[in-house]
PDB file of N, CA, C and O and ligand atoms in Angstrom:
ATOM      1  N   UNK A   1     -19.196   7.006 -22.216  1.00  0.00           N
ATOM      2  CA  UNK A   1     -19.940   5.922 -22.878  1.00  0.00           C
ATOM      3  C   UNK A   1     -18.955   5.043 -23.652  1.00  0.00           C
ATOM      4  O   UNK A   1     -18.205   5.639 -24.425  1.00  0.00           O
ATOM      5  N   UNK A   2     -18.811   3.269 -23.526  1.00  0.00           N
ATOM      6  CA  UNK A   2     -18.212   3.050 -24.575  1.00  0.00           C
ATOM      7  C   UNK A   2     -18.465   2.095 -25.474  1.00  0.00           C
ATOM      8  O   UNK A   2     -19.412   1.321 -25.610  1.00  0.00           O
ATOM      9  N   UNK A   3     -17.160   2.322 -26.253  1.00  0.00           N
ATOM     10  CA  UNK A   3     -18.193   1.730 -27.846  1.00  0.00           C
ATOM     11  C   UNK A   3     -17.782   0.260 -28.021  1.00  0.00           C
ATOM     12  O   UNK A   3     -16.970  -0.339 -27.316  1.00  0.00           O
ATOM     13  N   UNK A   4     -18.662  -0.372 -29.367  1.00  0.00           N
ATOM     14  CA  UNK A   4     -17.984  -1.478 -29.475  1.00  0.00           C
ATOM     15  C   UNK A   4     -17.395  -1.764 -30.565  1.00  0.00           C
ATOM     16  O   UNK A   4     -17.908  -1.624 -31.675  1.00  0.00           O
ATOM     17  N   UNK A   5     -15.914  -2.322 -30.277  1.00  0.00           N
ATOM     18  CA  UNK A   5     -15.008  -2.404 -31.745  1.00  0.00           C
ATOM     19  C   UNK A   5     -15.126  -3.452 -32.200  1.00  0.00           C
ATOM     20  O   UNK A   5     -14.748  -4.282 -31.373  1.00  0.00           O
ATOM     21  N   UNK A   6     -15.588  -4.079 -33.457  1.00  0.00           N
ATOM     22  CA  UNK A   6     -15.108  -5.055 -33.963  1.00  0.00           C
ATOM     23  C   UNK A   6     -13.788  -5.244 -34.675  1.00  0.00           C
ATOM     24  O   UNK A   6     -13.236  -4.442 -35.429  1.00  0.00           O
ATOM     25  N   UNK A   7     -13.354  -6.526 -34.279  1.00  0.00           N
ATOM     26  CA  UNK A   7     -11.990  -7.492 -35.429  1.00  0.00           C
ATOM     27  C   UNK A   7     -12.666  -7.712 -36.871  1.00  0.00           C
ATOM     28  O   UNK A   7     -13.153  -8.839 -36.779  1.00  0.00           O
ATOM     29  N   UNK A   8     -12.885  -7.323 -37.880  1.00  0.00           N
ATOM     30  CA  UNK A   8     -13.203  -7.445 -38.800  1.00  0.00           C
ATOM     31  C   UNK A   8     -12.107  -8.757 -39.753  1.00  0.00           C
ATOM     32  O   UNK A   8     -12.392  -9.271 -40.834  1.00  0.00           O
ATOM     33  N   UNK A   9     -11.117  -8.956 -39.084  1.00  0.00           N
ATOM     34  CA  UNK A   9      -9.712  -9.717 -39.137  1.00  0.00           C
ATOM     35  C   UNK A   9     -10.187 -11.361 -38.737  1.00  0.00           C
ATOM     36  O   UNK A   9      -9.942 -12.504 -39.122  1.00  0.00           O
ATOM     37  N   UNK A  10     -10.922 -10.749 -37.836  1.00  0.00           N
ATOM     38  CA  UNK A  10     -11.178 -12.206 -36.439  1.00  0.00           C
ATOM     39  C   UNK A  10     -12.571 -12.670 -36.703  1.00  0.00           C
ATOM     40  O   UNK A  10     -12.823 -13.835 -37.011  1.00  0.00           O
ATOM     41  N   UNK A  11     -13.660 -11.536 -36.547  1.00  0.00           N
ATOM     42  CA  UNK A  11     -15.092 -12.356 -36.979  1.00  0.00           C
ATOM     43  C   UNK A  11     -15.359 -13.355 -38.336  1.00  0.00           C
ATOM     44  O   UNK A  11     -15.130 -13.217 -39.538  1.00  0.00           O
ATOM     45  N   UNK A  12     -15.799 -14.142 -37.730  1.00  0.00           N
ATOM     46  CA  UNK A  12     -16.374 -14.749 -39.387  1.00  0.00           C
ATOM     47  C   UNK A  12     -17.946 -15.150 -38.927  1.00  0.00           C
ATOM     48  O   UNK A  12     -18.495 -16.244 -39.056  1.00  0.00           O
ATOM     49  N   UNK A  13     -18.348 -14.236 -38.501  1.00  0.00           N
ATOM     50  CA  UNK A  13     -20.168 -13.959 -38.739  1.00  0.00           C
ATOM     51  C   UNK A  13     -20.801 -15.221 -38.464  1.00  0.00           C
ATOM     52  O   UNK A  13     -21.476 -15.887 -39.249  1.00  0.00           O
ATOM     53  N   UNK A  14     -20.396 -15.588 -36.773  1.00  0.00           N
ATOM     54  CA  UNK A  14     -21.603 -16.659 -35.957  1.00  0.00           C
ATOM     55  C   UNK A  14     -22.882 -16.199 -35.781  1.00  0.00           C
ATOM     56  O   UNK A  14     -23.824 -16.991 -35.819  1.00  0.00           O
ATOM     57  N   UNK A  15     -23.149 -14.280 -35.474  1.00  0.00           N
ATOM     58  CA  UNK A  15     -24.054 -13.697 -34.933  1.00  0.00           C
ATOM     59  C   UNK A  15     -24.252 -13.959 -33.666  1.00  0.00           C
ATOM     60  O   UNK A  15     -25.270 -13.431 -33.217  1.00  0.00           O
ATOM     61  N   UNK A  16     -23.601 -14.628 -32.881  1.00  0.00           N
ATOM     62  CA  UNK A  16     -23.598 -14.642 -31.514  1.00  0.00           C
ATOM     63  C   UNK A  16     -23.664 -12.954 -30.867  1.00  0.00           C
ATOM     64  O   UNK A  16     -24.145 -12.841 -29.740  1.00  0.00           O
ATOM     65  N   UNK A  17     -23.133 -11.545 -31.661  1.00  0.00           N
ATOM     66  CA  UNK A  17     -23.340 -11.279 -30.660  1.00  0.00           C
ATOM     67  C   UNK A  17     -24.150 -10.051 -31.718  1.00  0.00           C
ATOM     68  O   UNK A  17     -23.941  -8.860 -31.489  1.00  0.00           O
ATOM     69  N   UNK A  18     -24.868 -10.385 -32.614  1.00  0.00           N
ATOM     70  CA  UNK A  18     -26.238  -9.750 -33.490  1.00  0.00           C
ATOM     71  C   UNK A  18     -27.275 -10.305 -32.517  1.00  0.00           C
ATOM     72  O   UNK A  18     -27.685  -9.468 -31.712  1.00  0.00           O
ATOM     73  N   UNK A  19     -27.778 -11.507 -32.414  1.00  0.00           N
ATOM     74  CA  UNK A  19     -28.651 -11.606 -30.920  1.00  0.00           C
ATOM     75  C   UNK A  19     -28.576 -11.175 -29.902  1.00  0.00           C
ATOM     76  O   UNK A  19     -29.552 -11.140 -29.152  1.00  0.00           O
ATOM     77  N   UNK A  20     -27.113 -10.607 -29.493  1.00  0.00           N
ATOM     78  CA  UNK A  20     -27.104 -10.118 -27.969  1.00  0.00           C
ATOM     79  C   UNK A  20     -27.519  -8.828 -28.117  1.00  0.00           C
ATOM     80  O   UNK A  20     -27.999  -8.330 -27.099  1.00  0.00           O
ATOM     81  N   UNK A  21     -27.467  -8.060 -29.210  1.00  0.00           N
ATOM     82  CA  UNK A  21     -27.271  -6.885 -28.968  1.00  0.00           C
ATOM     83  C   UNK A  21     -28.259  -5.924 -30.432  1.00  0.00           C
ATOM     84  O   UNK A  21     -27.959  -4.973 -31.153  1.00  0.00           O
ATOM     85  N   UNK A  22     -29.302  -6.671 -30.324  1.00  0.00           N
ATOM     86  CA  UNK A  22     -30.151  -6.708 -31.441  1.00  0.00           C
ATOM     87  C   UNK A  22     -30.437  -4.944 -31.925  1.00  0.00           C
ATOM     88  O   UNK A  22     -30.110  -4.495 -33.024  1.00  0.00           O
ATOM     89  N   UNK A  23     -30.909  -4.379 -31.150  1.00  0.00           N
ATOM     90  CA  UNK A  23     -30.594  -3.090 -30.781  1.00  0.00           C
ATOM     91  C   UNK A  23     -29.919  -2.109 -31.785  1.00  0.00           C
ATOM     92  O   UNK A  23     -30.103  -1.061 -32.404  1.00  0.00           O
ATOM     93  N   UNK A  24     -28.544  -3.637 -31.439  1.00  0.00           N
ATOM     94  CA  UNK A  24     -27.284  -1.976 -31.814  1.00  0.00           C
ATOM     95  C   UNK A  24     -26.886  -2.591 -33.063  1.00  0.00           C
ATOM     96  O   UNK A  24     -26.583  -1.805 -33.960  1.00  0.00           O
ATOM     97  N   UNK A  25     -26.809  -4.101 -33.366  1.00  0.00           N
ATOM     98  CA  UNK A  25     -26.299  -4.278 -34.760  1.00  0.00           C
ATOM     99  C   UNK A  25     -27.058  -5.473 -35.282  1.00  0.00           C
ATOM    100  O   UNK A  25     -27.577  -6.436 -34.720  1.00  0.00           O
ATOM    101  N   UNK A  26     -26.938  -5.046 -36.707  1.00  0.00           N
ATOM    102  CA  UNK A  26     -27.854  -5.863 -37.340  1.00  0.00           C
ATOM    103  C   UNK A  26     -27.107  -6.842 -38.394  1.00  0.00           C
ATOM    104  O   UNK A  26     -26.214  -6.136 -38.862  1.00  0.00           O
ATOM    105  N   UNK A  27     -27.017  -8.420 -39.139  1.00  0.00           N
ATOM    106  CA  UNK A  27     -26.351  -8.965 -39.719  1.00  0.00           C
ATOM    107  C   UNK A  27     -26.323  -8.273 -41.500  1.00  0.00           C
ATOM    108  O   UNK A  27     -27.360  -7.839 -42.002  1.00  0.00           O
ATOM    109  N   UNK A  28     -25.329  -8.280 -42.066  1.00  0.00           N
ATOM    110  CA  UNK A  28     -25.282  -8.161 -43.380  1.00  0.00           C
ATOM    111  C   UNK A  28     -25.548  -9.220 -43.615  1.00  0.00           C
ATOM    112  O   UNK A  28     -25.960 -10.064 -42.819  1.00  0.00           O
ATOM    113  N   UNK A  29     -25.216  -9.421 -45.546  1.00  0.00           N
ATOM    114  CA  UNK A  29     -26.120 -10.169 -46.385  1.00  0.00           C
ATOM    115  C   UNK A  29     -25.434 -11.177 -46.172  1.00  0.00           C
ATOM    116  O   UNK A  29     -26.039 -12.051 -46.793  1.00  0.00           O
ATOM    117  N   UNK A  30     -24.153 -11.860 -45.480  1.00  0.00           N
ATOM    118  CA  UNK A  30     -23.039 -12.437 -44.973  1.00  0.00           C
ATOM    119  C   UNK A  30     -23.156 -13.457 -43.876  1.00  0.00           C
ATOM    120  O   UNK A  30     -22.716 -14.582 -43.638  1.00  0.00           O
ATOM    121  N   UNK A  31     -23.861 -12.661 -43.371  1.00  0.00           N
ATOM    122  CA  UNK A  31     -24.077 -12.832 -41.986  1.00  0.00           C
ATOM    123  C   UNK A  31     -23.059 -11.568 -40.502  1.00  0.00           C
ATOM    124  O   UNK A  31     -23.069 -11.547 -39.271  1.00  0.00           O
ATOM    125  N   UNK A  32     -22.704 -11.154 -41.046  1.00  0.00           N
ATOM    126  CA  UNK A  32     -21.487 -10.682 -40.491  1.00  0.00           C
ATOM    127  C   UNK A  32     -22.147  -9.114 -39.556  1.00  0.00           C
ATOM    128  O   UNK A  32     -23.044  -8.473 -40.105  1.00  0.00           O
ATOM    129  N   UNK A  33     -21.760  -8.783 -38.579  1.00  0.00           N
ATOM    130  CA  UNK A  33     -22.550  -7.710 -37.365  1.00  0.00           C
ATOM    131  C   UNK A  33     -21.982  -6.366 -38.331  1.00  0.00           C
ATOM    132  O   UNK A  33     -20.806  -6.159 -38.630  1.00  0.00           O
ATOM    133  N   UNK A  34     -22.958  -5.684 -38.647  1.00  0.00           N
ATOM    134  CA  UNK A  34     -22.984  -4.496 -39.262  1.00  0.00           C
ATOM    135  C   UNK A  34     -23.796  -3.191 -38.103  1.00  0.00           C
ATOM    136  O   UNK A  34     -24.976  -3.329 -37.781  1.00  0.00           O
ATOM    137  N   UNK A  35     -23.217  -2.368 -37.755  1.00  0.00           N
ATOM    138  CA  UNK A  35     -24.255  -1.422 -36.663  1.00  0.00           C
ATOM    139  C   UNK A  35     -25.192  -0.616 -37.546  1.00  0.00           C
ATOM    140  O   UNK A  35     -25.301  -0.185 -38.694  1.00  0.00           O
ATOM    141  N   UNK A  36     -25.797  -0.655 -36.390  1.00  0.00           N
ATOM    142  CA  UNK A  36     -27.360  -0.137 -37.280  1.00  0.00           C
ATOM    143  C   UNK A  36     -26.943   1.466 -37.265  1.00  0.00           C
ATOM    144  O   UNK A  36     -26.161   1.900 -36.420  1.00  0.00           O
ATOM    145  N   UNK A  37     -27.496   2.240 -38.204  1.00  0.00           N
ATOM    146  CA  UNK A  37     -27.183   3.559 -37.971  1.00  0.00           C
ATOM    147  C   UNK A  37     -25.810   3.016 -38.925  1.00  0.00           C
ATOM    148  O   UNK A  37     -25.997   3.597 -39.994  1.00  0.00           O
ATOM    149  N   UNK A  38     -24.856   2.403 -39.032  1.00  0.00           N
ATOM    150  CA  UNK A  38     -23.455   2.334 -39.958  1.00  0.00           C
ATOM    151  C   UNK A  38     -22.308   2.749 -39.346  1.00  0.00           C
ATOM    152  O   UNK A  38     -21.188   2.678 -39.852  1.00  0.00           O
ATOM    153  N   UNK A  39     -22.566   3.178 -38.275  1.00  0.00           N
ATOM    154  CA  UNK A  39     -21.496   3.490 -37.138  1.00  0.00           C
ATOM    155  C   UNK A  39     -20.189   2.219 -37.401  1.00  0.00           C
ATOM    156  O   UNK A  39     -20.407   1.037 -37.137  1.00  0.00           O
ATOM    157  N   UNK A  40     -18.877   2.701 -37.943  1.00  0.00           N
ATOM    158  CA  UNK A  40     -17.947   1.586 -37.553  1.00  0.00           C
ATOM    159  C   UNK A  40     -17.740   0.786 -36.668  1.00  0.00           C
ATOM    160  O   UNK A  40     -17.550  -0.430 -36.681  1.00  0.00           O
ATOM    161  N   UNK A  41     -17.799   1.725 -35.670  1.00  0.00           N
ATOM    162  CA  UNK A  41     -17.841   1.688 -34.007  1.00  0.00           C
ATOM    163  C   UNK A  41     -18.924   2.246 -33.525  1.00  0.00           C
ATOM    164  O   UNK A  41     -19.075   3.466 -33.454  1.00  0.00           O
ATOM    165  N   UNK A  42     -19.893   1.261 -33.098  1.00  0.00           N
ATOM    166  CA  UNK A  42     -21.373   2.018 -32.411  1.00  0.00           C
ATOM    167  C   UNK A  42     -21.036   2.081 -31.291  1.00  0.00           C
ATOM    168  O   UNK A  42     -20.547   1.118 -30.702  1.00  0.00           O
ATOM    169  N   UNK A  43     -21.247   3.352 -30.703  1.00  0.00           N
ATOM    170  CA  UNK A  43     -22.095   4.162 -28.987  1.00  0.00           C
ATOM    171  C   UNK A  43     -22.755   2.485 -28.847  1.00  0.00           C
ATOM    172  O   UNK A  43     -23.160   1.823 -29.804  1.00  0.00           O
ATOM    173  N   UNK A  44     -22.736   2.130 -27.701  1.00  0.00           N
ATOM    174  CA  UNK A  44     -23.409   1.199 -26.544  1.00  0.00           C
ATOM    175  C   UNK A  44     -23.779   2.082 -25.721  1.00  0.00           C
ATOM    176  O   UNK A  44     -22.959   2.725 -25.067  1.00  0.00           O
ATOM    177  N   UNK A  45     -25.360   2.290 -25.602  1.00  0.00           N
ATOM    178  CA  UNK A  45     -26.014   2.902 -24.179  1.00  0.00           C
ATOM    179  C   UNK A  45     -26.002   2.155 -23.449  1.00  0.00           C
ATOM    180  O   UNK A  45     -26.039   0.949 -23.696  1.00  0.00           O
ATOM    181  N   UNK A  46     -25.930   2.808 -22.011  1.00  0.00           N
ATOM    182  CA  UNK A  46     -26.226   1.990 -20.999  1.00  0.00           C
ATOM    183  C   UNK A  46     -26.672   1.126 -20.814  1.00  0.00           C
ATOM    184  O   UNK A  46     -25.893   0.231 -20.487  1.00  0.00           O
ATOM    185  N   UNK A  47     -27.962   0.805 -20.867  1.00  0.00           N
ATOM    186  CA  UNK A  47     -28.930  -0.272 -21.265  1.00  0.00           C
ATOM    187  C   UNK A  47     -28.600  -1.566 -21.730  1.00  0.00           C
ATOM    188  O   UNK A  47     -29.039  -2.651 -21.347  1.00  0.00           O
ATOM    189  N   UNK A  48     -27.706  -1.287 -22.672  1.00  0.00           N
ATOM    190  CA  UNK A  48     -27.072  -2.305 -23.335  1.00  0.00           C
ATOM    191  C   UNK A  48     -25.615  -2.669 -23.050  1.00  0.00           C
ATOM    192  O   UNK A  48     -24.998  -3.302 -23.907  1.00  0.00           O
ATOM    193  N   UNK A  49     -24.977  -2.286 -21.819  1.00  0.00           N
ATOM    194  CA  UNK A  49     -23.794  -2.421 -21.616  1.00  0.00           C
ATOM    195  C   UNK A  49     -23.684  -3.813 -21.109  1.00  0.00           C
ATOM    196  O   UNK A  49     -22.509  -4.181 -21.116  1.00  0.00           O
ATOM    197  N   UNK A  50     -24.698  -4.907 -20.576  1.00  0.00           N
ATOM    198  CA  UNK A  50     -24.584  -5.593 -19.891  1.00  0.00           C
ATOM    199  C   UNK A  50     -24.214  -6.683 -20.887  1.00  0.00           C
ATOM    200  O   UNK A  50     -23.287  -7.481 -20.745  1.00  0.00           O
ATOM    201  N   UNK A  51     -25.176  -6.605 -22.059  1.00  0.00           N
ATOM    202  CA  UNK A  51     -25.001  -7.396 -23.369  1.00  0.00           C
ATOM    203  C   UNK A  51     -23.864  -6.845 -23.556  1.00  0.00           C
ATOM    204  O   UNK A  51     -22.771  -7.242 -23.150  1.00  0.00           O
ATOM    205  N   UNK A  52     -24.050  -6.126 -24.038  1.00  0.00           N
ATOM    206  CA  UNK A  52     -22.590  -5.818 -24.888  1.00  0.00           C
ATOM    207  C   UNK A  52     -21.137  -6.661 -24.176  1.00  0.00           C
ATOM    208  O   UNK A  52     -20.395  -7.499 -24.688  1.00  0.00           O
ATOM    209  N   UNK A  53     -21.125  -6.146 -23.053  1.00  0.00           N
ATOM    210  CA  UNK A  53     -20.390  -7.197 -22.177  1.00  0.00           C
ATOM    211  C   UNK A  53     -19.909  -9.242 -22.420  1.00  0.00           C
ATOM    212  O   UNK A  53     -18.914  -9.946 -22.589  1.00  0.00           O
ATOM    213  N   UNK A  54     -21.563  -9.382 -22.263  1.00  0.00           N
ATOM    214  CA  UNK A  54     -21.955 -10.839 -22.555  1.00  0.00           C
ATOM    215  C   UNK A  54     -21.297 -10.682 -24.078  1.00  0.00           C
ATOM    216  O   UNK A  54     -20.099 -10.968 -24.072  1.00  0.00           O
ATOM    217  N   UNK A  55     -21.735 -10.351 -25.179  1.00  0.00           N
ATOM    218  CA  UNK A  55     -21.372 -10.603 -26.039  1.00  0.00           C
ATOM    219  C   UNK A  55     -19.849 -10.617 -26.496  1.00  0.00           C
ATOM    220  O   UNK A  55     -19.297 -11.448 -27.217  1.00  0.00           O
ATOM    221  N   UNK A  56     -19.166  -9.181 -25.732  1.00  0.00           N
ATOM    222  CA  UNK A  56     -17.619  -9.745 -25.824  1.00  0.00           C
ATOM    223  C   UNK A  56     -17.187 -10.670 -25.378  1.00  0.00           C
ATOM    224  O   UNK A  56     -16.345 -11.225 -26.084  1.00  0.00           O
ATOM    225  N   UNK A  57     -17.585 -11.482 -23.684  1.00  0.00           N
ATOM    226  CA  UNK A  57     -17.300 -12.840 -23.486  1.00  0.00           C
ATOM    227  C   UNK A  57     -17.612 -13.961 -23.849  1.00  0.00           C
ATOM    228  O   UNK A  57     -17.247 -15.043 -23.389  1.00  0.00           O
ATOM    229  N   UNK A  58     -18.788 -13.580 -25.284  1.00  0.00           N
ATOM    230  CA  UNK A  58     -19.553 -14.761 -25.507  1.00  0.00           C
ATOM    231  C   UNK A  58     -18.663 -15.517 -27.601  1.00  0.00           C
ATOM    232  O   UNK A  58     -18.560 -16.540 -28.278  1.00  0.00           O
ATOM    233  N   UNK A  59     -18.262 -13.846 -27.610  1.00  0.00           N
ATOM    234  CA  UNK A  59     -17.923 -14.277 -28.893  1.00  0.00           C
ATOM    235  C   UNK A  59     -16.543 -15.316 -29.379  1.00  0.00           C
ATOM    236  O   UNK A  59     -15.411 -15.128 -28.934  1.00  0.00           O
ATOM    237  N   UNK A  60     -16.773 -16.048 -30.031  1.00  0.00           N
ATOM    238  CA  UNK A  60     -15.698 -17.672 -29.688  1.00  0.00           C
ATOM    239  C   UNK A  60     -14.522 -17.062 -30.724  1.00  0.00           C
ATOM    240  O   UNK A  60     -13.477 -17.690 -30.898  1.00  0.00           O
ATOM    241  N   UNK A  61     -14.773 -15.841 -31.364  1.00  0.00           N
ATOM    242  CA  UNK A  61     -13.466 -15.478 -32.107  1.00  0.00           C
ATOM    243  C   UNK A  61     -12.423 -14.409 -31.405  1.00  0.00           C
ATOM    244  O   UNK A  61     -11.362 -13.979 -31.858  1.00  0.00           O
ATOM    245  N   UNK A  62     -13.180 -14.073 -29.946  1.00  0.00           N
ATOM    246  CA  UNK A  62     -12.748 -13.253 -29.298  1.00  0.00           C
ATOM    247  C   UNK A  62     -12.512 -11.878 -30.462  1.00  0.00           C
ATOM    248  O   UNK A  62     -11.458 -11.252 -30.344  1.00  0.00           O
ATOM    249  N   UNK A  63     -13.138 -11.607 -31.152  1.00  0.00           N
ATOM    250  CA  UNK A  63     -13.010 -10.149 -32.382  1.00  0.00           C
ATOM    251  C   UNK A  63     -14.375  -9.186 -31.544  1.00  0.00           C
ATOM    252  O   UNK A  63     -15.186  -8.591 -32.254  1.00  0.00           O
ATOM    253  N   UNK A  64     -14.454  -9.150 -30.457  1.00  0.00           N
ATOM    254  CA  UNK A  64     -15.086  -7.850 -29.859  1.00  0.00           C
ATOM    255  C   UNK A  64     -14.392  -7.500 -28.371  1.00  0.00           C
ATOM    256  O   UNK A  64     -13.945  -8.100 -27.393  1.00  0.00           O
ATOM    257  N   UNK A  65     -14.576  -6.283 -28.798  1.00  0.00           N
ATOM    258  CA  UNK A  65     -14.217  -5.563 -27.355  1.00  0.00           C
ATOM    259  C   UNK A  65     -14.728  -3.954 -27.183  1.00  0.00           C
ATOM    260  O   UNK A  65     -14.927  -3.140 -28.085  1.00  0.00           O
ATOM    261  N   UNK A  66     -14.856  -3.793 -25.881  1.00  0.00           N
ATOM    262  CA  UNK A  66     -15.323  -2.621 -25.870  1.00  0.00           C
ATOM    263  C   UNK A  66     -14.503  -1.828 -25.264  1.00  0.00           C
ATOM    264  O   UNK A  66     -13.966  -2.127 -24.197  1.00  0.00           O
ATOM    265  N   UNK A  67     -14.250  -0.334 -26.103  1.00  0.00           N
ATOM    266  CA  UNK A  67     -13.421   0.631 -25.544  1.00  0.00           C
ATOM    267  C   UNK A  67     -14.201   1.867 -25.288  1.00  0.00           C
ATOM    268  O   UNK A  67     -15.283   2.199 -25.771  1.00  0.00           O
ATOM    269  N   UNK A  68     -13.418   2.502 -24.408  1.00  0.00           N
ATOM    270  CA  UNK A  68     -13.955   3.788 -23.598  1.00  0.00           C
ATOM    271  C   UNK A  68     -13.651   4.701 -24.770  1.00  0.00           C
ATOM    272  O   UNK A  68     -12.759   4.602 -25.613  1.00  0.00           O
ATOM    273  N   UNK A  69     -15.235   6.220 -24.527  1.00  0.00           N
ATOM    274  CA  UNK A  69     -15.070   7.095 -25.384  1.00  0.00           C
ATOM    275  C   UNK A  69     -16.020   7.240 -26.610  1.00  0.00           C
ATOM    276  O   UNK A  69     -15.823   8.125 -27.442  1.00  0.00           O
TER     277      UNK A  69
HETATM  278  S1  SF4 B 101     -19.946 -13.056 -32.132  1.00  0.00           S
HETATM  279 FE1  SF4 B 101     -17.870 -12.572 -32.809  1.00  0.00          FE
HETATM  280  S2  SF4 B 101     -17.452 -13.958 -34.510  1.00  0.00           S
HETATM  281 FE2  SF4 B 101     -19.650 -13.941 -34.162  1.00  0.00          FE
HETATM  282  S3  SF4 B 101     -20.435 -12.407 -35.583  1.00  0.00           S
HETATM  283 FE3  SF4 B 101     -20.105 -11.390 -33.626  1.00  0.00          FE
HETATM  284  S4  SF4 B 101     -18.034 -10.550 -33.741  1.00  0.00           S
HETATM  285 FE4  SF4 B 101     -18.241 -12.063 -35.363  1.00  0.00          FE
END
């Protein structure tokens, strides 16, 4: 299964990919993708791999990616 890392360096909280992936993370008071559950790095189920995907190609700070494990 793999997860998704954020750049905490690189985001500055469009939520581009809090809509994709509504699911798995939710915005702080910031705006900024916080995972639900508080996971640093949240598990992506299956289900959601396709977003999760979209959302790493979608995010314009390039600060997501998903790694195996
Ligand atoms: S899409 Fe990228 S820049 Fe926007 S909130 Fe998510 S990680 Fe941050």
């Amino acid at each position: 299964m793999s997860r998704l890392h954020i750049d905490w360096t690189a985001c500055d909280g469009r939520g581009v990919c809090t809509e994709l992936l509504e699911e798995l993370l939710a915005e702080d008071d910031w705006g900024y993708p916080v995972a639900r559950g508080g996971h640093r790095e949240p598990a992506v189920p299956r289900p959601l791999e396709g977003a999760a995907r979209q959302a790493v190609d979608r995010c314009p700070m390039l600060a997501l990616r998903l790694v195996s494990g």
